[in-house]
mmCIF file of C-alpha atoms in Angstrom:
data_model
loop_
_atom_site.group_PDB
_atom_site.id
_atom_site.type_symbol
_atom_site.label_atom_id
_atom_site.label_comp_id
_atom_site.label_asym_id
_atom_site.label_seq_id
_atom_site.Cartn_x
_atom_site.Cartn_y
_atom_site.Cartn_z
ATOM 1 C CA UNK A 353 -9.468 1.315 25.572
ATOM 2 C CA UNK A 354 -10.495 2.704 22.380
ATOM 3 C CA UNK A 355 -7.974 1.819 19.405
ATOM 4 C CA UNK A 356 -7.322 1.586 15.924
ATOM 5 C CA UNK A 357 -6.000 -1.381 14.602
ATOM 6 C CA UNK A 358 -4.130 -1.820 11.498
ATOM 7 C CA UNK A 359 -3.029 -5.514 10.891
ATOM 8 C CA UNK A 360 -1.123 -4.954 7.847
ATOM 9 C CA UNK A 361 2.154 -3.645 8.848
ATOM 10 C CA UNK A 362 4.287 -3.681 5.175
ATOM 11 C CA UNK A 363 2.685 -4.566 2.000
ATOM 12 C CA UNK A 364 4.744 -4.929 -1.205
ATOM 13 C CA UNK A 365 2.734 -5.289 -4.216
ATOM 14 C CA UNK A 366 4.315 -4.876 -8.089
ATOM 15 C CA UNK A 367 2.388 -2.327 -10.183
ATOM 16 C CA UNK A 368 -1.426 -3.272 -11.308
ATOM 17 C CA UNK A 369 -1.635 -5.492 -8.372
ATOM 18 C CA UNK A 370 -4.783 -4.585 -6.345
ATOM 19 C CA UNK A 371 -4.379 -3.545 -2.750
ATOM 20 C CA UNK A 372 -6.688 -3.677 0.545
ATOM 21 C CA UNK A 373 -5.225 -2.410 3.722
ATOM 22 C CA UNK A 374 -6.991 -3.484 6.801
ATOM 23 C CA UNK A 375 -8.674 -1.008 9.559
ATOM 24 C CA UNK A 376 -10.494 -2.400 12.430
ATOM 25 C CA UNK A 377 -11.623 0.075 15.343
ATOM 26 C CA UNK A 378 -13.214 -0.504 18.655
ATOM 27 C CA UNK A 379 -15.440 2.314 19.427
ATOM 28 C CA UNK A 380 -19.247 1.935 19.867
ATOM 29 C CA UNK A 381 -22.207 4.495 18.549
ATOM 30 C CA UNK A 382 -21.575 6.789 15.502
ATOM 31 C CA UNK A 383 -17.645 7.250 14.192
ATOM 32 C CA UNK A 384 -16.178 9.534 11.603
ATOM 33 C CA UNK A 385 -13.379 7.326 9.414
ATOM 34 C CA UNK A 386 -10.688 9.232 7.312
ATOM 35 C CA UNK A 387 -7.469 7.242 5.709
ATOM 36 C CA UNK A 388 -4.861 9.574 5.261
ATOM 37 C CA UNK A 389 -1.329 8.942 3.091
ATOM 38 C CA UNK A 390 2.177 9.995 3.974
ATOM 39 C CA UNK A 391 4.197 10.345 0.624
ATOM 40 C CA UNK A 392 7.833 10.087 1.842
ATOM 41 C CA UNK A 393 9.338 13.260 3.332
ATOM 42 C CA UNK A 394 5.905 15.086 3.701
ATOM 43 C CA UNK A 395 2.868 15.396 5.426
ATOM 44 C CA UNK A 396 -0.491 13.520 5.896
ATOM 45 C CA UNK A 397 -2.376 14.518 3.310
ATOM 46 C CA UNK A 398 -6.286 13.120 3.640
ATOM 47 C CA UNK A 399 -7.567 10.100 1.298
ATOM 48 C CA UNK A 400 -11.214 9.651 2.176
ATOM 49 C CA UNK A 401 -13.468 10.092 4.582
ATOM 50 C CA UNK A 402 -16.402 8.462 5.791
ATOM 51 C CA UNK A 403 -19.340 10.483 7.837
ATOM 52 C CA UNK A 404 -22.677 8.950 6.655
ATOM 53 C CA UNK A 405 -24.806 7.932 3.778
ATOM 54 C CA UNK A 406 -23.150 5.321 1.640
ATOM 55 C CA UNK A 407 -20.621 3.272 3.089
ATOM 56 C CA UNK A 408 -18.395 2.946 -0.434
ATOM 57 C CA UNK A 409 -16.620 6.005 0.104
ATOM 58 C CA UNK A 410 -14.378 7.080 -2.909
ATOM 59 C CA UNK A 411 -11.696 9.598 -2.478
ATOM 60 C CA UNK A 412 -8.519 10.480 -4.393
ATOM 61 C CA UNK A 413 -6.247 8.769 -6.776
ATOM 62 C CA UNK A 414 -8.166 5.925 -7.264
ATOM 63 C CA UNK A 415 -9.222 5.140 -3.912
ATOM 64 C CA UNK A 416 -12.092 3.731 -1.739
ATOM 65 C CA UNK A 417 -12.461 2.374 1.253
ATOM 66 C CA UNK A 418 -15.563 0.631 2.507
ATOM 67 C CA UNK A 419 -17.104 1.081 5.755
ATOM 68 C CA UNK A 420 -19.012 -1.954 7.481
ATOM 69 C CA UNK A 421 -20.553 -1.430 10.834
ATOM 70 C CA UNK A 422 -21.193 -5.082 11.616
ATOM 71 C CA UNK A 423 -16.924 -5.852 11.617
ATOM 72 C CA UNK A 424 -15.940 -1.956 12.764
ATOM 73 C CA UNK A 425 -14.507 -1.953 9.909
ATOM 74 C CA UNK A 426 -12.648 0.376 7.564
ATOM 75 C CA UNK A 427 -10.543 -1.102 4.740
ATOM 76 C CA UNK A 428 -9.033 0.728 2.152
ATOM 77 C CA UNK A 429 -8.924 -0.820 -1.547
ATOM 78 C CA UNK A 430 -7.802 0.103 -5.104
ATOM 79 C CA UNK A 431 -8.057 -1.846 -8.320
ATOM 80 C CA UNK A 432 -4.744 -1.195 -9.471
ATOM 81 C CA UNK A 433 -1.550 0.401 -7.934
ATOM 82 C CA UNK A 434 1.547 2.570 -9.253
ATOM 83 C CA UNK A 435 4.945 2.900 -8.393
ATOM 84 C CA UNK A 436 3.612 6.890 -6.854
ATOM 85 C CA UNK A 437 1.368 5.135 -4.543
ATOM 86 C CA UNK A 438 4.322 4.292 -2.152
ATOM 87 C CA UNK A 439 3.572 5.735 0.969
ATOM 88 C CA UNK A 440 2.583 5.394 4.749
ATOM 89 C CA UNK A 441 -1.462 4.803 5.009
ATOM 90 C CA UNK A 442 -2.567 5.676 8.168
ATOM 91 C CA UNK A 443 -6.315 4.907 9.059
ATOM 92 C CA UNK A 444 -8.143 7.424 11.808
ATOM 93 C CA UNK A 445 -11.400 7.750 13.891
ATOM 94 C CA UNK A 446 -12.988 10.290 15.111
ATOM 95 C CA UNK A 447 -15.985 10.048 17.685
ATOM 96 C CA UNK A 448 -18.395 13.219 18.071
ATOM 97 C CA UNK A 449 -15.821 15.905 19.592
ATOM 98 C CA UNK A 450 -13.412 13.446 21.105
ATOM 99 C CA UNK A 451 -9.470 14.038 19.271
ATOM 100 C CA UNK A 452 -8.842 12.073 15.361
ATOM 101 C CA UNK A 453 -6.273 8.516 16.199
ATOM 102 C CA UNK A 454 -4.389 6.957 14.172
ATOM 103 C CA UNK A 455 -3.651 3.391 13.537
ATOM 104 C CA UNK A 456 -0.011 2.299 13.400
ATOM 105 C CA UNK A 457 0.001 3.149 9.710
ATOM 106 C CA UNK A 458 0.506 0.687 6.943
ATOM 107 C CA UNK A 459 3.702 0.729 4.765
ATOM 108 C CA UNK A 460 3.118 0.236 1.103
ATOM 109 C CA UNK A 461 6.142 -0.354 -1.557
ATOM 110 C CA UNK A 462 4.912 -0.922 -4.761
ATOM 111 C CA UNK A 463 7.880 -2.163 -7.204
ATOM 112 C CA UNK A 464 7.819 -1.298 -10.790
ATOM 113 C CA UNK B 1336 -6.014 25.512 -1.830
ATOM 114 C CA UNK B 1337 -5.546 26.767 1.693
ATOM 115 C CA UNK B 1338 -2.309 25.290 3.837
ATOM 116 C CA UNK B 1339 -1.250 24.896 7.467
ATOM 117 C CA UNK B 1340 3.011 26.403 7.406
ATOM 118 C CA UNK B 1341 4.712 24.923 10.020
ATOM 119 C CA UNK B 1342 8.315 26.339 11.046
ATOM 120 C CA UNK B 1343 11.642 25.438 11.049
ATOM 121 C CA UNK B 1344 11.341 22.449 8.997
ATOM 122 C CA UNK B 1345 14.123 20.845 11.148
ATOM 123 C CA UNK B 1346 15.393 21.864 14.491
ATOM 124 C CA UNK B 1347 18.202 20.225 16.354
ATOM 125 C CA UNK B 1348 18.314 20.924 19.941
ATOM 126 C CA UNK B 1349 20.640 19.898 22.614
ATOM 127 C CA UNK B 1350 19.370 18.099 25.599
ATOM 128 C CA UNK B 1351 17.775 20.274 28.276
ATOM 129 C CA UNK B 1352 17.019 23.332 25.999
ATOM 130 C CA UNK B 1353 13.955 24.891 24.814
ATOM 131 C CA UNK B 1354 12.201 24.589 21.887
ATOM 132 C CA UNK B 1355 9.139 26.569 20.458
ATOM 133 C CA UNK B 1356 7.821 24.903 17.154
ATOM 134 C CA UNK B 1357 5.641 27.317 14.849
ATOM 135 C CA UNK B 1358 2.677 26.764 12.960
ATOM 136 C CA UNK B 1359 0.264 29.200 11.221
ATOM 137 C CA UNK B 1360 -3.361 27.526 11.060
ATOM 138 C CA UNK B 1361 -5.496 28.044 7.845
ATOM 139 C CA UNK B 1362 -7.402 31.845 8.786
ATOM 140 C CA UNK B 1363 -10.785 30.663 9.165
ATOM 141 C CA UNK B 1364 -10.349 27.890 11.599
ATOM 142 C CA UNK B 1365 -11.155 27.806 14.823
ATOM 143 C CA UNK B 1366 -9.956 23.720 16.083
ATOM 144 C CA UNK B 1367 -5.857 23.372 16.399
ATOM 145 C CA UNK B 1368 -4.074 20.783 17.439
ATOM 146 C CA UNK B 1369 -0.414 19.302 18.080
ATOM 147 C CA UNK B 1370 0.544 15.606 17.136
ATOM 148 C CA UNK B 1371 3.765 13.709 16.680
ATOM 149 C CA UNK B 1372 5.112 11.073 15.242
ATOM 150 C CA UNK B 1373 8.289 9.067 16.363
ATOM 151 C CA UNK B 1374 10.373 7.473 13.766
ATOM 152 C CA UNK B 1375 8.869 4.162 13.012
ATOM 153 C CA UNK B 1376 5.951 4.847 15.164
ATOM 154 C CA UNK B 1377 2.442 5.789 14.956
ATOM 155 C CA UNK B 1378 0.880 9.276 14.846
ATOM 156 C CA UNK B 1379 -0.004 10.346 18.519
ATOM 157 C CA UNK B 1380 -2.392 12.841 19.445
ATOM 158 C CA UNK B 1381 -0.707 15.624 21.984
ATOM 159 C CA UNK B 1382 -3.237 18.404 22.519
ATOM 160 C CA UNK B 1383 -5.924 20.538 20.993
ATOM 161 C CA UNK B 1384 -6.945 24.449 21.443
ATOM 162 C CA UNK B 1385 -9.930 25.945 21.012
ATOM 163 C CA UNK B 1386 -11.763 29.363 21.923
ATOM 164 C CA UNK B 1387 -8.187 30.171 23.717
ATOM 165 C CA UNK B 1388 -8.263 27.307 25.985
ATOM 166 C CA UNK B 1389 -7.080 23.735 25.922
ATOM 167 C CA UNK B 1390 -9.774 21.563 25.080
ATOM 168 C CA UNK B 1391 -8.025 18.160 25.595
ATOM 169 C CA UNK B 1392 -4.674 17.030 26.189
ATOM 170 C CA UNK B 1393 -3.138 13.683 26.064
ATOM 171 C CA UNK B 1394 -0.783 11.600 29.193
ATOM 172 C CA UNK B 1395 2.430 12.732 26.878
ATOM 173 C CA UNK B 1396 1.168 16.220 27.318
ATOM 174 C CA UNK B 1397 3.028 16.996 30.591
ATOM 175 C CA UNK B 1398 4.204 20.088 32.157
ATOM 176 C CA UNK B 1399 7.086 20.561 29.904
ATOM 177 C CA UNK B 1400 4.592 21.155 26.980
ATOM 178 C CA UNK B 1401 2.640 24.575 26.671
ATOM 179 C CA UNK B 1402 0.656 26.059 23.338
ATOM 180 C CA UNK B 1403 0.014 29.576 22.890
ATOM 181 C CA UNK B 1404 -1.735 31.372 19.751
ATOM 182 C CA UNK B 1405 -0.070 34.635 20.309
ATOM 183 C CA UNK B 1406 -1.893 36.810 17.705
ATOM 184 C CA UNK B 1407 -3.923 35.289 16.462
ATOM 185 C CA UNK B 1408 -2.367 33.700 13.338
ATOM 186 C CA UNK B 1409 0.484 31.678 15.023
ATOM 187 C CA UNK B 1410 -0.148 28.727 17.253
ATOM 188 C CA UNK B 1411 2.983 27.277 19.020
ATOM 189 C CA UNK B 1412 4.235 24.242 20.536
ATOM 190 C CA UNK B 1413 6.902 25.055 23.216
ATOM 191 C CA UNK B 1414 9.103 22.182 25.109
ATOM 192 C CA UNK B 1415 9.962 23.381 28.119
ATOM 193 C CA UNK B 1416 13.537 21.044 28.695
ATOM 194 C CA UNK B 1417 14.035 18.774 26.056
ATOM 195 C CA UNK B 1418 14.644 14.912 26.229
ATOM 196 C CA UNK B 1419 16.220 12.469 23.515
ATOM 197 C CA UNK B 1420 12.461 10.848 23.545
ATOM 198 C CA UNK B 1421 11.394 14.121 22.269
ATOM 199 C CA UNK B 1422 12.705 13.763 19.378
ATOM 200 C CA UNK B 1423 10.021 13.147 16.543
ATOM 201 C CA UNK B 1424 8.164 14.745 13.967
ATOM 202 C CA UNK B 1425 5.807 16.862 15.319
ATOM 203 C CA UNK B 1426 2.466 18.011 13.215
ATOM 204 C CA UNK B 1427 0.328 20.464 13.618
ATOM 205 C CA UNK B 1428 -3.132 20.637 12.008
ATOM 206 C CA UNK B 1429 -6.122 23.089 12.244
ATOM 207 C CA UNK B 1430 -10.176 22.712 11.467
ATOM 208 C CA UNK B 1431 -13.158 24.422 10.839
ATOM 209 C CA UNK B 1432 -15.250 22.076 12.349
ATOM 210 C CA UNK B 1433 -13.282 20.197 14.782
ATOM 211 C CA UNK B 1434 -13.932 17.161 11.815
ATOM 212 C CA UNK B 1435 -11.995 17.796 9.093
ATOM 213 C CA UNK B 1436 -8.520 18.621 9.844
ATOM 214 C CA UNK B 1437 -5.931 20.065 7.313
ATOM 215 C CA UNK B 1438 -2.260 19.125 8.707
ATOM 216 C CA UNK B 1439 1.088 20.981 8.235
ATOM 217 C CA UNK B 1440 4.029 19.282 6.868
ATOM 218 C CA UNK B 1441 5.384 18.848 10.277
ATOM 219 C CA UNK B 1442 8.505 19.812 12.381
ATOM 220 C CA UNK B 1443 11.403 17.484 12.783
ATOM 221 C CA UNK B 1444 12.791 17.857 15.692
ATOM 222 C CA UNK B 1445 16.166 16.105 17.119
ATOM 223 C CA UNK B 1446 17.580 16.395 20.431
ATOM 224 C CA UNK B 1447 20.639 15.206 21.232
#
Protein backbone atom coordinates (compact mmCIF):
# COMPACT_ATOMS: atom_id res chain seq x y z
CA UNK A 1 0.00 0.00 0.00
CA UNK A 2 1.30 3.32 -0.68
CA UNK A 3 2.37 5.29 2.64
CA UNK A 4 4.15 7.95 4.17
CA UNK A 5 6.29 7.28 6.86
CA UNK A 6 7.43 9.59 9.45
CA UNK A 7 9.78 7.90 12.07
CA UNK A 8 10.18 10.76 14.27
CA UNK A 9 7.18 10.94 16.38
CA UNK A 10 8.23 13.95 19.18
CA UNK A 11 11.36 15.85 18.91
CA UNK A 12 12.41 18.29 21.67
CA UNK A 13 15.27 20.36 20.79
CA UNK A 14 16.39 23.77 22.97
CA UNK A 15 16.71 26.87 20.76
CA UNK A 16 19.78 26.98 18.06
CA UNK A 17 19.78 23.30 18.05
CA UNK A 18 19.52 22.06 14.42
CA UNK A 19 16.62 19.85 13.46
CA UNK A 20 15.98 17.03 10.67
CA UNK A 21 12.66 15.35 10.65
CA UNK A 22 12.52 12.16 8.77
CA UNK A 23 10.09 11.37 5.60
CA UNK A 24 10.31 8.14 3.86
CA UNK A 25 7.54 7.26 1.14
CA UNK A 26 6.85 4.19 -0.85
CA UNK A 27 5.54 5.16 -4.14
CA UNK A 28 7.35 4.37 -7.44
CA UNK A 29 7.73 6.80 -10.76
CA UNK A 30 7.54 10.64 -10.38
CA UNK A 31 6.10 12.18 -6.79
CA UNK A 32 5.27 15.70 -5.78
CA UNK A 33 6.68 16.26 -1.88
CA UNK A 34 5.27 19.23 0.23
CA UNK A 35 6.00 19.48 4.27
CA UNK A 36 3.42 21.39 5.73
CA UNK A 37 3.38 22.93 9.63
CA UNK A 38 0.52 23.05 12.07
CA UNK A 39 1.18 26.04 14.53
CA UNK A 40 -1.03 25.12 17.54
CA UNK A 41 -4.75 25.93 17.20
CA UNK A 42 -4.58 26.55 13.35
CA UNK A 43 -4.32 25.20 10.13
CA UNK A 44 -1.70 23.51 7.82
CA UNK A 45 -0.07 26.06 6.39
CA UNK A 46 2.56 24.74 3.44
CA UNK A 47 6.53 24.71 4.12
CA UNK A 48 8.07 23.54 0.87
CA UNK A 49 7.50 21.77 -1.89
CA UNK A 50 9.33 19.66 -4.11
CA UNK A 51 8.20 19.09 -8.02
CA UNK A 52 11.48 18.92 -10.04
CA UNK A 53 14.78 20.48 -10.79
CA UNK A 54 16.97 20.69 -7.74
CA UNK A 55 16.38 18.44 -5.04
CA UNK A 56 17.51 21.16 -2.08
CA UNK A 57 14.27 22.68 -1.89
CA UNK A 58 14.15 25.85 0.39
CA UNK A 59 10.92 27.18 1.62
CA UNK A 60 9.87 29.41 4.53
CA UNK A 61 11.29 30.39 7.82
CA UNK A 62 14.42 28.96 7.40
CA UNK A 63 13.60 25.76 5.96
CA UNK A 64 14.72 23.02 3.47
CA UNK A 65 14.16 19.80 2.96
CA UNK A 66 16.13 17.58 0.62
CA UNK A 67 14.75 15.19 -1.72
CA UNK A 68 16.77 11.88 -2.59
CA UNK A 69 15.28 9.44 -4.99
CA UNK A 70 17.65 6.58 -4.27
CA UNK A 71 16.17 6.35 -0.20
CA UNK A 72 12.39 7.85 -1.20
CA UNK A 73 13.30 10.20 0.77
CA UNK A 74 12.12 13.57 2.04
CA UNK A 75 13.71 15.04 5.19
CA UNK A 76 13.17 18.28 6.42
CA UNK A 77 16.23 20.29 8.06
CA UNK A 78 17.04 23.74 9.55
CA UNK A 79 20.28 25.11 10.91
CA UNK A 80 18.91 26.60 13.85
CA UNK A 81 15.45 26.52 15.63
CA UNK A 82 13.24 29.05 17.80
CA UNK A 83 10.93 28.75 20.44
CA UNK A 84 7.97 29.86 17.27
CA UNK A 85 8.95 26.84 15.44
CA UNK A 86 6.81 24.60 17.79
CA UNK A 87 4.45 22.94 15.77
CA UNK A 88 3.05 19.68 14.10
CA UNK A 89 5.22 18.89 10.72
CA UNK A 90 3.40 16.85 8.61
CA UNK A 91 5.20 15.47 5.40
CA UNK A 92 2.81 14.70 2.09
CA UNK A 93 2.97 13.07 -1.42
CA UNK A 94 1.30 13.54 -4.15
CA UNK A 95 1.46 11.19 -7.33
CA UNK A 96 0.21 12.66 -10.83
CA UNK A 97 -3.69 13.22 -10.03
CA UNK A 98 -3.98 10.66 -7.29
CA UNK A 99 -5.23 12.70 -3.60
CA UNK A 100 -2.01 14.65 -1.29
CA UNK A 101 -1.25 11.98 2.21
CA UNK A 102 0.05 12.75 5.00
CA UNK A 103 2.50 11.14 7.25
CA UNK A 104 1.61 10.79 10.93
CA UNK A 105 3.06 14.24 11.51
CA UNK A 106 6.04 14.98 13.64
CA UNK A 107 5.71 16.91 16.98
CA UNK A 108 8.36 19.49 17.57
CA UNK A 109 8.81 21.42 21.13
CA UNK A 110 11.55 23.55 21.07
CA UNK A 111 12.36 24.91 24.79
CA UNK A 112 13.78 28.28 25.27
CA UNK B 1 -3.04 36.59 0.00
CA UNK B 2 -6.07 34.58 -0.97
CA UNK B 3 -7.77 32.16 1.95
CA UNK B 4 -10.02 29.09 2.14
CA UNK B 5 -13.03 30.29 5.29
CA UNK B 6 -14.26 27.41 6.75
CA UNK B 7 -17.50 27.65 9.09
CA UNK B 8 -18.46 27.29 12.38
CA UNK B 9 -15.13 27.09 13.83
CA UNK B 10 -16.53 24.57 16.40
CA UNK B 11 -19.69 22.60 16.28
CA UNK B 12 -20.92 20.28 18.95
CA UNK B 13 -23.44 17.86 17.88
CA UNK B 14 -25.32 15.24 19.68
CA UNK B 15 -25.14 11.71 18.56
CA UNK B 16 -27.36 10.81 15.61
CA UNK B 17 -27.84 14.43 14.26
CA UNK B 18 -26.80 16.14 11.23
CA UNK B 19 -24.14 18.19 10.53
CA UNK B 20 -23.27 20.35 7.39
CA UNK B 21 -19.67 21.90 7.72
CA UNK B 22 -19.02 25.07 5.40
CA UNK B 23 -16.19 26.07 3.48
CA UNK B 24 -15.76 28.80 0.80
CA UNK B 25 -12.81 27.71 -1.67
CA UNK B 26 -10.38 30.46 -2.96
CA UNK B 27 -12.61 31.91 -6.42
CA UNK B 28 -10.41 30.70 -9.01
CA UNK B 29 -10.06 27.12 -8.10
CA UNK B 30 -11.41 24.46 -9.57
CA UNK B 31 -9.87 21.06 -7.17
CA UNK B 32 -11.75 20.82 -3.50
CA UNK B 33 -11.39 18.53 -1.14
CA UNK B 34 -12.46 17.32 2.52
CA UNK B 35 -9.85 15.89 5.10
CA UNK B 36 -9.82 15.29 8.81
CA UNK B 37 -7.85 14.91 11.42
CA UNK B 38 -8.59 12.98 14.76
CA UNK B 39 -7.05 14.20 17.88
CA UNK B 40 -3.65 12.71 18.09
CA UNK B 41 -3.93 11.26 14.71
CA UNK B 42 -2.81 11.80 11.29
CA UNK B 43 -4.40 13.91 8.53
CA UNK B 44 -6.75 11.59 6.41
CA UNK B 45 -7.85 12.23 3.07
CA UNK B 46 -11.96 11.98 2.79
CA UNK B 47 -12.97 13.10 -0.70
CA UNK B 48 -12.32 15.45 -3.55
CA UNK B 49 -14.76 17.40 -6.15
CA UNK B 50 -14.14 18.48 -9.27
CA UNK B 51 -16.13 19.72 -12.50
CA UNK B 52 -19.36 18.98 -10.12
CA UNK B 53 -18.62 15.45 -9.59
CA UNK B 54 -16.69 13.40 -7.08
CA UNK B 55 -13.46 12.61 -8.36
CA UNK B 56 -12.24 10.24 -5.57
CA UNK B 57 -13.38 9.27 -2.31
CA UNK B 58 -11.74 7.43 0.43
CA UNK B 59 -13.16 3.82 2.57
CA UNK B 60 -14.17 6.52 5.51
CA UNK B 61 -16.21 8.21 2.88
CA UNK B 62 -19.43 6.18 3.39
CA UNK B 63 -22.97 6.87 2.78
CA UNK B 64 -23.41 9.10 5.68
CA UNK B 65 -21.02 11.65 3.97
CA UNK B 66 -22.27 13.85 0.94
CA UNK B 67 -20.51 17.29 -0.58
CA UNK B 68 -22.37 19.73 -2.46
CA UNK B 69 -21.03 23.22 -3.95
CA UNK B 70 -24.37 24.84 -3.95
CA UNK B 71 -23.55 28.12 -5.79
CA UNK B 72 -20.86 28.08 -6.65
CA UNK B 73 -18.78 29.69 -3.87
CA UNK B 74 -19.67 27.28 -0.95
CA UNK B 75 -18.59 23.69 -0.86
CA UNK B 76 -20.05 21.58 2.04
CA UNK B 77 -19.40 18.61 4.00
CA UNK B 78 -22.70 17.12 5.35
CA UNK B 79 -22.82 14.00 7.99
CA UNK B 80 -25.71 12.38 7.51
CA UNK B 81 -26.12 10.71 11.46
CA UNK B 82 -23.33 11.46 13.47
CA UNK B 83 -21.07 9.02 15.53
CA UNK B 84 -18.64 9.79 18.58
CA UNK B 85 -15.77 8.58 15.93
CA UNK B 86 -16.80 11.51 13.98
CA UNK B 87 -15.57 13.67 15.99
CA UNK B 88 -12.31 15.40 14.58
CA UNK B 89 -11.10 18.31 12.94
CA UNK B 90 -12.19 18.39 9.67
CA UNK B 91 -10.23 20.57 6.78
CA UNK B 92 -11.13 21.61 3.81
CA UNK B 93 -8.72 22.81 1.09
CA UNK B 94 -9.12 23.94 -2.59
CA UNK B 95 -6.52 24.10 -5.81
CA UNK B 96 -5.94 25.47 -8.98
CA UNK B 97 -4.18 22.74 -10.24
CA UNK B 98 -5.17 19.78 -8.35
CA UNK B 99 -1.13 20.26 -6.95
CA UNK B 100 -0.98 22.92 -4.83
CA UNK B 101 -3.60 23.01 -2.30
CA UNK B 102 -4.41 26.04 0.02
CA UNK B 103 -6.27 24.57 3.29
CA UNK B 104 -8.86 26.25 5.60
CA UNK B 105 -8.33 26.47 9.21
CA UNK B 106 -10.56 23.57 9.74
CA UNK B 107 -13.86 22.65 11.57
CA UNK B 108 -13.85 21.09 14.97
CA UNK B 109 -16.38 19.08 15.32
CA UNK B 110 -17.56 17.07 18.64
CA UNK B 111 -20.26 14.69 18.95
CA UNK B 112 -21.33 13.50 21.93
Amino acid sequence: AQSVSQHNHHVILSEAASLELGCNYSYGGTVNLFWYVQYPGQHLQLLLKYFSGDPLVKGIKGFEAEFIKSKFSFNLRKPSVQWSDTAEYFCAVKRNTDKLIFGTGTRLQVFP
Amino acid sequence: EPEVTQTPSHQVTQMGQEVILRCVPISNHLYFYWYRQILGQKVEFLVSFYNNEISEKSEIFDDQFSVERPDGSNFTLKIRSTKLEDSAMYFCASSADDYGYTFGSGTRLTVV
